[in-house]
Amino acid sequence: MFNYFSNNLPVSSVPPFEVSKEIPNARLQGKAKLRYFGIHVYDIRLWSNTAVTQTNIDKVPLALELQYALPLAGRRIADRGLSEMQRVGILSNEKKEKWLQLMQQAFPDVQTGDRITGIHKGNSTTVFYHNGSKTQEVKELEFAKRFFGIWLGSWSSDPYSRDALLQG
């Protein structure tokens, strides 16, 4: 279903403005490409000023920048995010509703070339940007762990993407 490829991605080594603003001295750690049934959905880049590993994703500042290769509805992005976040364990109905609402506010509809950047500040705070404009801030460590775990956690649905992001 999902195929991630980490090779041949042209990418700047200069972090986007929002990453530089939130994470001083951030540098590119890794990158990958998501294809769904052969269709290019997005490119993803991991930025940090500290080496990110599976064991410290909830403790260090990091940013995941997704650049979309096709238009997608924000609600669809949020629904998929919540589904992936539940892979690690059951969530209460209240938490599911709360997180879905937060992600729907964070993720607008995207067009080809649009970027959504999620930034974990190394504490309990996650900040989201759309094309450099802040859309949402979530102050909940469990949310941060599960959200960034979609791509970086041991339970990620695609270990190849995780490895490409973490190993560069």
PDB file of C-alpha atoms in Angstrom:
ATOM      1  CA  MET A   1       0.000   0.000   0.000  1.00  0.00           C
ATOM      2  CA  PHE A   2       2.617   2.566   1.073  1.00  0.00           C
ATOM      3  CA  ASN A   3       6.015   2.730  -0.528  1.00  0.00           C
ATOM      4  CA  TYR A   4       8.673   5.024   0.811  1.00  0.00           C
ATOM      5  CA  PHE A   5      11.767   5.865  -1.153  1.00  0.00           C
ATOM      6  CA  SER A   6      14.614   7.931   0.217  1.00  0.00           C
ATOM      7  CA  ASN A   7      16.762   8.260  -2.883  1.00  0.00           C
ATOM      8  CA  ASN A   8      16.995  11.003  -5.487  1.00  0.00           C
ATOM      9  CA  LEU A   9      15.063  13.688  -3.612  1.00  0.00           C
ATOM     10  CA  PRO A  10      16.281  17.135  -4.592  1.00  0.00           C
ATOM     11  CA  VAL A  11      16.152  19.128  -1.380  1.00  0.00           C
ATOM     12  CA  SER A  12      17.644  22.267   0.043  1.00  0.00           C
ATOM     13  CA  SER A  13      19.919  21.898   3.043  1.00  0.00           C
ATOM     14  CA  VAL A  14      18.568  25.221   4.335  1.00  0.00           C
ATOM     15  CA  PRO A  15      15.666  24.736   6.742  1.00  0.00           C
ATOM     16  CA  PRO A  16      12.393  26.548   6.090  1.00  0.00           C
ATOM     17  CA  PHE A  17      11.803  29.777   8.011  1.00  0.00           C
ATOM     18  CA  GLU A  18       9.469  28.204  10.573  1.00  0.00           C
ATOM     19  CA  VAL A  19      12.021  25.507  11.394  1.00  0.00           C
ATOM     20  CA  SER A  20      14.845  28.027  11.837  1.00  0.00           C
ATOM     21  CA  LYS A  21      12.561  30.153  14.013  1.00  0.00           C
ATOM     22  CA  GLU A  22      11.575  27.278  16.332  1.00  0.00           C
ATOM     23  CA  ILE A  23      14.800  25.216  16.247  1.00  0.00           C
ATOM     24  CA  PRO A  24      18.002  27.280  16.085  1.00  0.00           C
ATOM     25  CA  ASN A  25      20.826  25.665  14.069  1.00  0.00           C
ATOM     26  CA  ALA A  26      18.516  22.965  12.676  1.00  0.00           C
ATOM     27  CA  ARG A  27      19.961  20.834   9.919  1.00  0.00           C
ATOM     28  CA  LEU A  28      18.550  18.187   7.617  1.00  0.00           C
ATOM     29  CA  GLN A  29      18.855  14.720   9.158  1.00  0.00           C
ATOM     30  CA  GLY A  30      16.931  12.630   6.645  1.00  0.00           C
ATOM     31  CA  LYS A  31      14.327  12.590   3.896  1.00  0.00           C
ATOM     32  CA  ALA A  32      11.871  10.204   2.284  1.00  0.00           C
ATOM     33  CA  LYS A  33       9.124  10.113  -0.333  1.00  0.00           C
ATOM     34  CA  LEU A  34       5.629   8.665   0.209  1.00  0.00           C
ATOM     35  CA  ARG A  35       3.898   6.872  -2.642  1.00  0.00           C
ATOM     36  CA  TYR A  36       0.456   5.367  -2.196  1.00  0.00           C
ATOM     37  CA  PHE A  37      -0.257   2.646  -4.778  1.00  0.00           C
ATOM     38  CA  GLY A  38       2.447   4.233  -6.938  1.00  0.00           C
ATOM     39  CA  ILE A  39       1.102   7.795  -6.661  1.00  0.00           C
ATOM     40  CA  HIS A  40       3.535  10.344  -5.209  1.00  0.00           C
ATOM     41  CA  VAL A  41       1.760  11.898  -2.187  1.00  0.00           C
ATOM     42  CA  TYR A  42       4.482  13.887  -0.421  1.00  0.00           C
ATOM     43  CA  ASP A  43       8.156  14.332   0.349  1.00  0.00           C
ATOM     44  CA  ILE A  44       9.094  14.404   4.030  1.00  0.00           C
ATOM     45  CA  ARG A  45      12.163  15.901   5.678  1.00  0.00           C
ATOM     46  CA  LEU A  46      13.419  15.612   9.252  1.00  0.00           C
ATOM     47  CA  TRP A  47      15.148  18.690  10.705  1.00  0.00           C
ATOM     48  CA  SER A  48      16.835  18.971  14.109  1.00  0.00           C
ATOM     49  CA  ASN A  49      19.796  20.470  15.903  1.00  0.00           C
ATOM     50  CA  THR A  50      20.308  17.194  17.788  1.00  0.00           C
ATOM     51  CA  ALA A  51      20.616  13.651  16.442  1.00  0.00           C
ATOM     52  CA  VAL A  52      17.090  12.198  16.497  1.00  0.00           C
ATOM     53  CA  THR A  53      16.645   8.516  17.383  1.00  0.00           C
ATOM     54  CA  GLN A  54      13.650   6.295  18.058  1.00  0.00           C
ATOM     55  CA  THR A  55      14.270   6.647  21.773  1.00  0.00           C
ATOM     56  CA  ASN A  56      14.463  10.449  21.981  1.00  0.00           C
ATOM     57  CA  ILE A  57      11.711  11.691  19.640  1.00  0.00           C
ATOM     58  CA  ASP A  58       9.758  13.027  22.628  1.00  0.00           C
ATOM     59  CA  LYS A  59      12.787  14.714  24.220  1.00  0.00           C
ATOM     60  CA  VAL A  60      14.606  16.662  21.503  1.00  0.00           C
ATOM     61  CA  PRO A  61      13.523  19.509  19.246  1.00  0.00           C
ATOM     62  CA  LEU A  62      12.660  18.245  15.778  1.00  0.00           C
ATOM     63  CA  ALA A  63      10.607  19.181  12.763  1.00  0.00           C
ATOM     64  CA  LEU A  64       8.932  17.079  10.117  1.00  0.00           C
ATOM     65  CA  GLU A  65       8.273  19.009   6.927  1.00  0.00           C
ATOM     66  CA  LEU A  66       5.843  17.433   4.464  1.00  0.00           C
ATOM     67  CA  GLN A  67       5.667  18.893   0.960  1.00  0.00           C
ATOM     68  CA  TYR A  68       2.613  17.644  -0.886  1.00  0.00           C
ATOM     69  CA  ALA A  69       2.789  16.400  -4.470  1.00  0.00           C
ATOM     70  CA  LEU A  70      -0.982  16.497  -4.960  1.00  0.00           C
ATOM     71  CA  PRO A  71      -4.035  18.256  -3.526  1.00  0.00           C
ATOM     72  CA  LEU A  72      -5.560  16.709  -0.386  1.00  0.00           C
ATOM     73  CA  ALA A  73      -8.390  17.709   1.925  1.00  0.00           C
ATOM     74  CA  GLY A  74      -7.230  18.745   5.389  1.00  0.00           C
ATOM     75  CA  ARG A  75      -9.915  16.559   6.985  1.00  0.00           C
ATOM     76  CA  ARG A  76      -8.514  13.541   5.153  1.00  0.00           C
ATOM     77  CA  ILE A  77      -4.996  14.340   6.406  1.00  0.00           C
ATOM     78  CA  ALA A  78      -6.298  14.666   9.988  1.00  0.00           C
ATOM     79  CA  ASP A  79      -8.321  11.429   9.772  1.00  0.00           C
ATOM     80  CA  ARG A  80      -5.307   9.501   8.500  1.00  0.00           C
ATOM     81  CA  GLY A  81      -3.096  11.024  11.193  1.00  0.00           C
ATOM     82  CA  LEU A  82      -5.475   9.957  13.952  1.00  0.00           C
ATOM     83  CA  SER A  83      -5.705   6.449  12.497  1.00  0.00           C
ATOM     84  CA  GLU A  84      -1.906   6.147  12.488  1.00  0.00           C
ATOM     85  CA  MET A  85      -1.647   7.548  16.028  1.00  0.00           C
ATOM     86  CA  GLN A  86      -3.968   4.795  17.260  1.00  0.00           C
ATOM     87  CA  ARG A  87      -1.603   2.056  16.008  1.00  0.00           C
ATOM     88  CA  VAL A  88       0.377   2.382  19.251  1.00  0.00           C
ATOM     89  CA  GLY A  89      -2.633   1.828  21.517  1.00  0.00           C
ATOM     90  CA  ILE A  90      -6.231   2.563  22.304  1.00  0.00           C
ATOM     91  CA  LEU A  91      -7.350   6.158  22.804  1.00  0.00           C
ATOM     92  CA  SER A  92     -10.449   7.220  24.723  1.00  0.00           C
ATOM     93  CA  ASN A  93     -13.304   8.607  22.631  1.00  0.00           C
ATOM     94  CA  GLU A  94     -12.782  11.996  24.282  1.00  0.00           C
ATOM     95  CA  LYS A  95      -9.090  12.060  23.344  1.00  0.00           C
ATOM     96  CA  LYS A  96      -9.823  10.927  19.774  1.00  0.00           C
ATOM     97  CA  GLU A  97     -12.366  13.712  19.334  1.00  0.00           C
ATOM     98  CA  LYS A  98     -10.056  16.311  20.876  1.00  0.00           C
ATOM     99  CA  TRP A  99      -7.031  15.298  18.802  1.00  0.00           C
ATOM    100  CA  LEU A 100      -9.047  15.054  15.584  1.00  0.00           C
ATOM    101  CA  GLN A 101     -10.390  18.569  16.149  1.00  0.00           C
ATOM    102  CA  LEU A 102      -6.868  19.886  16.854  1.00  0.00           C
ATOM    103  CA  MET A 103      -5.495  18.276  13.699  1.00  0.00           C
ATOM    104  CA  GLN A 104      -8.393  19.522  11.572  1.00  0.00           C
ATOM    105  CA  GLN A 105      -7.497  23.041  12.720  1.00  0.00           C
ATOM    106  CA  ALA A 106      -3.803  22.396  12.062  1.00  0.00           C
ATOM    107  CA  PHE A 107      -4.181  20.863   8.592  1.00  0.00           C
ATOM    108  CA  PRO A 108      -5.936  22.972   5.949  1.00  0.00           C
ATOM    109  CA  ASP A 109      -6.673  21.644   2.492  1.00  0.00           C
ATOM    110  CA  VAL A 110      -3.378  21.458   0.598  1.00  0.00           C
ATOM    111  CA  GLN A 111      -2.469  22.008  -3.027  1.00  0.00           C
ATOM    112  CA  THR A 112       0.502  20.673  -4.973  1.00  0.00           C
ATOM    113  CA  GLY A 113       3.682  22.175  -3.507  1.00  0.00           C
ATOM    114  CA  ASP A 114       2.106  23.162  -0.171  1.00  0.00           C
ATOM    115  CA  ARG A 115       4.027  22.370   3.001  1.00  0.00           C
ATOM    116  CA  ILE A 116       2.791  21.323   6.419  1.00  0.00           C
ATOM    117  CA  THR A 117       5.481  21.394   9.089  1.00  0.00           C
ATOM    118  CA  GLY A 118       5.070  19.849  12.519  1.00  0.00           C
ATOM    119  CA  ILE A 119       7.591  21.021  15.101  1.00  0.00           C
ATOM    120  CA  HIS A 120       8.196  19.332  18.432  1.00  0.00           C
ATOM    121  CA  LYS A 121       9.953  21.747  20.746  1.00  0.00           C
ATOM    122  CA  GLY A 122      11.575  19.021  22.859  1.00  0.00           C
ATOM    123  CA  ASN A 123       9.001  19.378  25.630  1.00  0.00           C
ATOM    124  CA  SER A 124       5.248  18.837  25.521  1.00  0.00           C
ATOM    125  CA  THR A 125       4.640  21.451  22.810  1.00  0.00           C
ATOM    126  CA  THR A 126       3.945  20.731  19.142  1.00  0.00           C
ATOM    127  CA  VAL A 127       3.469  23.594  16.699  1.00  0.00           C
ATOM    128  CA  PHE A 128       2.058  23.246  13.177  1.00  0.00           C
ATOM    129  CA  TYR A 129       2.663  25.500  10.182  1.00  0.00           C
ATOM    130  CA  HIS A 130       1.126  25.604   6.718  1.00  0.00           C
ATOM    131  CA  ASN A 131       3.438  27.226   4.151  1.00  0.00           C
ATOM    132  CA  GLY A 132       5.229  29.058   6.960  1.00  0.00           C
ATOM    133  CA  SER A 133       2.090  30.332   8.751  1.00  0.00           C
ATOM    134  CA  LYS A 134       1.277  28.972  12.207  1.00  0.00           C
ATOM    135  CA  THR A 135      -1.989  27.019  12.277  1.00  0.00           C
ATOM    136  CA  GLN A 136      -2.061  25.263  15.659  1.00  0.00           C
ATOM    137  CA  GLU A 137      -0.203  24.620  18.909  1.00  0.00           C
ATOM    138  CA  VAL A 138      -0.770  21.527  21.037  1.00  0.00           C
ATOM    139  CA  LYS A 139       0.646  21.248  24.549  1.00  0.00           C
ATOM    140  CA  GLU A 140       0.382  17.544  25.277  1.00  0.00           C
ATOM    141  CA  LEU A 141       3.334  15.149  25.409  1.00  0.00           C
ATOM    142  CA  GLU A 142       1.289  12.046  24.525  1.00  0.00           C
ATOM    143  CA  PHE A 143       0.041  13.803  21.397  1.00  0.00           C
ATOM    144  CA  ALA A 144       3.626  14.692  20.420  1.00  0.00           C
ATOM    145  CA  LYS A 145       4.878  11.144  20.999  1.00  0.00           C
ATOM    146  CA  ARG A 146       2.130   9.599  18.920  1.00  0.00           C
ATOM    147  CA  PHE A 147       2.105  12.196  16.161  1.00  0.00           C
ATOM    148  CA  PHE A 148       5.848  12.166  15.477  1.00  0.00           C
ATOM    149  CA  GLY A 149       5.861   8.401  16.074  1.00  0.00           C
ATOM    150  CA  ILE A 150       3.782   8.019  12.889  1.00  0.00           C
ATOM    151  CA  TRP A 151       7.063   8.483  11.003  1.00  0.00           C
ATOM    152  CA  LEU A 152       9.776   8.022  13.630  1.00  0.00           C
ATOM    153  CA  GLY A 153       8.453   5.532  16.209  1.00  0.00           C
ATOM    154  CA  SER A 154       9.190   1.829  16.445  1.00  0.00           C
ATOM    155  CA  TRP A 155       5.524   1.225  15.552  1.00  0.00           C
ATOM    156  CA  SER A 156       5.668   3.307  12.336  1.00  0.00           C
ATOM    157  CA  SER A 157       3.668   1.714   9.517  1.00  0.00           C
ATOM    158  CA  ASP A 158       6.755   1.868   7.311  1.00  0.00           C
ATOM    159  CA  PRO A 159      10.155   1.142   8.835  1.00  0.00           C
ATOM    160  CA  TYR A 160      11.921   2.032   5.563  1.00  0.00           C
ATOM    161  CA  SER A 161      10.750   5.641   5.784  1.00  0.00           C
ATOM    162  CA  ARG A 162      11.641   5.784   9.465  1.00  0.00           C
ATOM    163  CA  ASP A 163      15.126   4.498   8.770  1.00  0.00           C
ATOM    164  CA  ALA A 164      15.639   6.950   5.903  1.00  0.00           C
ATOM    165  CA  LEU A 165      14.611   9.852   8.135  1.00  0.00           C
ATOM    166  CA  LEU A 166      16.616   8.775  11.170  1.00  0.00           C
ATOM    167  CA  GLN A 167      19.731   7.555   9.376  1.00  0.00           C
ATOM    168  CA  GLY A 168      19.828  10.278   6.746  1.00  0.00           C
TER     169      GLY A 168
END
